Amino acid sequence: AIVGAGVIFVLTIGWQVGKLYDTSTYPVTNEMVGVLGDNFALFVLIIITYYAGELVWRERDAGVAL
């Protein structure tokens, strides 16, 4: 499910590639890496935050918290 959500996220952001200040540009490598890399880093940060919260709550439920 996470990989599927990542693919959907990258595809939706990919629609914006080639549109710079309302002008059409070619989707060169530099533009692709910039647009997809920056936005995908936000997606990865959201996933890391979610799993960190899950880890903390499982620790508290198990009773091993300090």
N, C-alpha and C. Protein backbone atom coordinates (compact mmCIF):
# COMPACT_ATOMS: atom_id res chain seq x y z
N ALA A 1 0.82 -1.19 0.00
CA ALA A 1 0.00 0.00 0.00
C ALA A 1 0.87 1.26 0.00
N ILE A 2 1.97 1.22 0.73
CA ILE A 2 2.84 2.39 0.79
C ILE A 2 3.50 2.63 -0.56
N VAL A 3 3.95 1.58 -1.20
CA VAL A 3 4.58 1.73 -2.52
C VAL A 3 3.56 2.24 -3.53
N GLY A 4 2.34 1.73 -3.45
CA GLY A 4 1.28 2.20 -4.35
C GLY A 4 0.98 3.67 -4.13
N ALA A 5 0.92 4.09 -2.87
CA ALA A 5 0.69 5.51 -2.57
C ALA A 5 1.85 6.36 -3.07
N GLY A 6 3.07 5.85 -2.96
CA GLY A 6 4.23 6.57 -3.46
C GLY A 6 4.20 6.73 -4.96
N VAL A 7 3.78 5.69 -5.66
CA VAL A 7 3.69 5.75 -7.12
C VAL A 7 2.62 6.76 -7.53
N ILE A 8 1.48 6.73 -6.86
CA ILE A 8 0.41 7.69 -7.16
C ILE A 8 0.88 9.12 -6.88
N PHE A 9 1.60 9.31 -5.79
CA PHE A 9 2.12 10.63 -5.45
C PHE A 9 3.09 11.12 -6.51
N VAL A 10 4.00 10.26 -6.95
CA VAL A 10 4.98 10.66 -7.97
C VAL A 10 4.28 10.96 -9.30
N LEU A 11 3.28 10.17 -9.65
CA LEU A 11 2.57 10.42 -10.90
C LEU A 11 1.80 11.73 -10.87
N THR A 12 1.17 12.05 -9.75
CA THR A 12 0.44 13.31 -9.68
C THR A 12 1.38 14.51 -9.71
N ILE A 13 2.53 14.39 -9.08
CA ILE A 13 3.51 15.47 -9.14
C ILE A 13 4.12 15.54 -10.53
N GLY A 14 4.27 14.40 -11.19
CA GLY A 14 4.84 14.35 -12.53
C GLY A 14 4.04 15.09 -13.58
N TRP A 15 2.75 15.29 -13.32
CA TRP A 15 1.93 16.05 -14.28
C TRP A 15 2.39 17.50 -14.37
N GLN A 16 3.05 17.99 -13.33
CA GLN A 16 3.49 19.38 -13.31
C GLN A 16 4.83 19.59 -14.02
N VAL A 17 5.50 18.52 -14.36
CA VAL A 17 6.79 18.63 -15.04
C VAL A 17 6.55 19.12 -16.45
N GLY A 18 7.34 20.07 -16.86
CA GLY A 18 7.20 20.64 -18.20
C GLY A 18 6.42 21.94 -18.20
N LYS A 19 6.00 22.38 -17.04
CA LYS A 19 5.26 23.64 -16.94
C LYS A 19 6.00 24.54 -15.95
N LEU A 20 6.78 25.44 -16.47
CA LEU A 20 7.56 26.34 -15.64
C LEU A 20 7.05 27.76 -15.89
N TYR A 21 6.45 28.36 -14.90
CA TYR A 21 5.87 29.71 -15.02
C TYR A 21 4.90 29.81 -16.19
N ASP A 22 4.04 28.81 -16.31
CA ASP A 22 3.02 28.73 -17.36
C ASP A 22 3.60 28.72 -18.77
N THR A 23 4.84 28.27 -18.91
CA THR A 23 5.44 28.07 -20.22
C THR A 23 5.82 26.61 -20.37
N SER A 24 5.64 26.12 -21.57
CA SER A 24 5.99 24.71 -21.81
C SER A 24 7.49 24.56 -21.95
N THR A 25 8.03 23.57 -21.26
CA THR A 25 9.46 23.24 -21.36
C THR A 25 9.59 21.75 -21.60
N TYR A 26 10.74 21.34 -22.03
CA TYR A 26 10.99 19.92 -22.20
C TYR A 26 11.30 19.29 -20.85
N PRO A 27 10.82 18.08 -20.60
CA PRO A 27 11.09 17.43 -19.30
C PRO A 27 12.50 16.84 -19.25
N VAL A 28 13.49 17.70 -19.12
CA VAL A 28 14.88 17.25 -19.07
C VAL A 28 15.17 16.65 -17.69
N THR A 29 16.27 15.96 -17.58
CA THR A 29 16.62 15.23 -16.36
C THR A 29 16.71 16.16 -15.15
N ASN A 30 17.31 17.31 -15.33
CA ASN A 30 17.46 18.24 -14.22
C ASN A 30 16.11 18.65 -13.65
N GLU A 31 15.16 18.92 -14.51
CA GLU A 31 13.82 19.31 -14.07
C GLU A 31 13.08 18.15 -13.42
N MET A 32 13.21 16.96 -13.98
CA MET A 32 12.54 15.78 -13.42
C MET A 32 13.06 15.46 -12.02
N VAL A 33 14.35 15.47 -11.85
CA VAL A 33 14.94 15.16 -10.54
C VAL A 33 14.56 16.22 -9.52
N GLY A 34 14.55 17.48 -9.92
CA GLY A 34 14.21 18.55 -9.00
C GLY A 34 12.77 18.47 -8.53
N VAL A 35 11.84 18.31 -9.44
CA VAL A 35 10.42 18.30 -9.08
C VAL A 35 10.06 17.03 -8.31
N LEU A 36 10.44 15.89 -8.83
CA LEU A 36 10.06 14.63 -8.19
C LEU A 36 10.84 14.38 -6.90
N GLY A 37 12.10 14.73 -6.87
CA GLY A 37 12.93 14.48 -5.69
C GLY A 37 12.50 15.30 -4.50
N ASP A 38 12.22 16.58 -4.70
CA ASP A 38 11.83 17.43 -3.58
C ASP A 38 10.48 17.03 -3.01
N ASN A 39 9.54 16.74 -3.88
CA ASN A 39 8.20 16.39 -3.42
C ASN A 39 8.13 14.99 -2.84
N PHE A 40 8.91 14.07 -3.36
CA PHE A 40 8.91 12.71 -2.82
C PHE A 40 9.57 12.67 -1.45
N ALA A 41 10.50 13.59 -1.19
CA ALA A 41 11.12 13.67 0.14
C ALA A 41 10.07 14.03 1.19
N LEU A 42 9.11 14.86 0.83
CA LEU A 42 8.02 15.18 1.75
C LEU A 42 7.18 13.94 2.04
N PHE A 43 6.89 13.14 1.03
CA PHE A 43 6.13 11.91 1.21
C PHE A 43 6.86 10.95 2.13
N VAL A 44 8.15 10.80 1.96
CA VAL A 44 8.95 9.91 2.81
C VAL A 44 8.96 10.42 4.25
N LEU A 45 9.02 11.73 4.44
CA LEU A 45 8.99 12.30 5.79
C LEU A 45 7.66 12.00 6.47
N ILE A 46 6.57 12.07 5.74
CA ILE A 46 5.25 11.75 6.30
C ILE A 46 5.20 10.28 6.72
N ILE A 47 5.71 9.38 5.90
CA ILE A 47 5.72 7.95 6.22
C ILE A 47 6.58 7.68 7.46
N ILE A 48 7.74 8.32 7.55
CA ILE A 48 8.62 8.12 8.71
C ILE A 48 7.95 8.61 9.98
N THR A 49 7.28 9.75 9.91
CA THR A 49 6.58 10.29 11.08
C THR A 49 5.48 9.36 11.53
N TYR A 50 4.73 8.81 10.60
CA TYR A 50 3.64 7.89 10.93
C TYR A 50 4.18 6.65 11.64
N TYR A 51 5.23 6.03 11.09
CA TYR A 51 5.76 4.81 11.70
C TYR A 51 6.46 5.08 13.03
N ALA A 52 7.02 6.26 13.21
CA ALA A 52 7.60 6.60 14.51
C ALA A 52 6.51 6.69 15.57
N GLY A 53 5.37 7.28 15.21
CA GLY A 53 4.24 7.33 16.13
C GLY A 53 3.72 5.95 16.46
N GLU A 54 3.62 5.09 15.46
CA GLU A 54 3.18 3.71 15.69
C GLU A 54 4.12 2.98 16.64
N LEU A 55 5.42 3.18 16.47
CA LEU A 55 6.40 2.53 17.32
C LEU A 55 6.27 2.98 18.77
N VAL A 56 6.06 4.28 18.98
CA VAL A 56 5.91 4.81 20.33
C VAL A 56 4.67 4.23 20.99
N TRP A 57 3.54 4.18 20.28
CA TRP A 57 2.31 3.67 20.88
C TRP A 57 2.38 2.17 21.15
N ARG A 58 3.04 1.42 20.29
CA ARG A 58 3.19 -0.02 20.56
C ARG A 58 4.05 -0.25 21.80
N GLU A 59 5.05 0.59 21.96
CA GLU A 59 5.92 0.49 23.14
C GLU A 59 5.12 0.78 24.40
N ARG A 60 4.27 1.78 24.36
CA ARG A 60 3.46 2.14 25.52
C ARG A 60 2.43 1.08 25.82
N ASP A 61 1.81 0.51 24.78
CA ASP A 61 0.82 -0.54 24.99
C ASP A 61 1.44 -1.82 25.57
N ALA A 62 2.68 -2.09 25.18
CA ALA A 62 3.36 -3.29 25.69
C ALA A 62 3.87 -3.09 27.11
N GLY A 63 3.95 -1.83 27.57
CA GLY A 63 4.39 -1.57 28.92
C GLY A 63 5.90 -1.56 29.08
N VAL A 64 6.63 -1.32 28.04
CA VAL A 64 8.08 -1.30 28.15
C VAL A 64 8.62 0.13 28.12
N ALA A 65 7.74 1.13 28.17
CA ALA A 65 8.18 2.53 28.18
C ALA A 65 8.83 2.85 29.52
N LEU A 66 9.77 3.75 29.49
CA LEU A 66 10.48 4.13 30.73
C LEU A 66 9.69 5.10 31.54
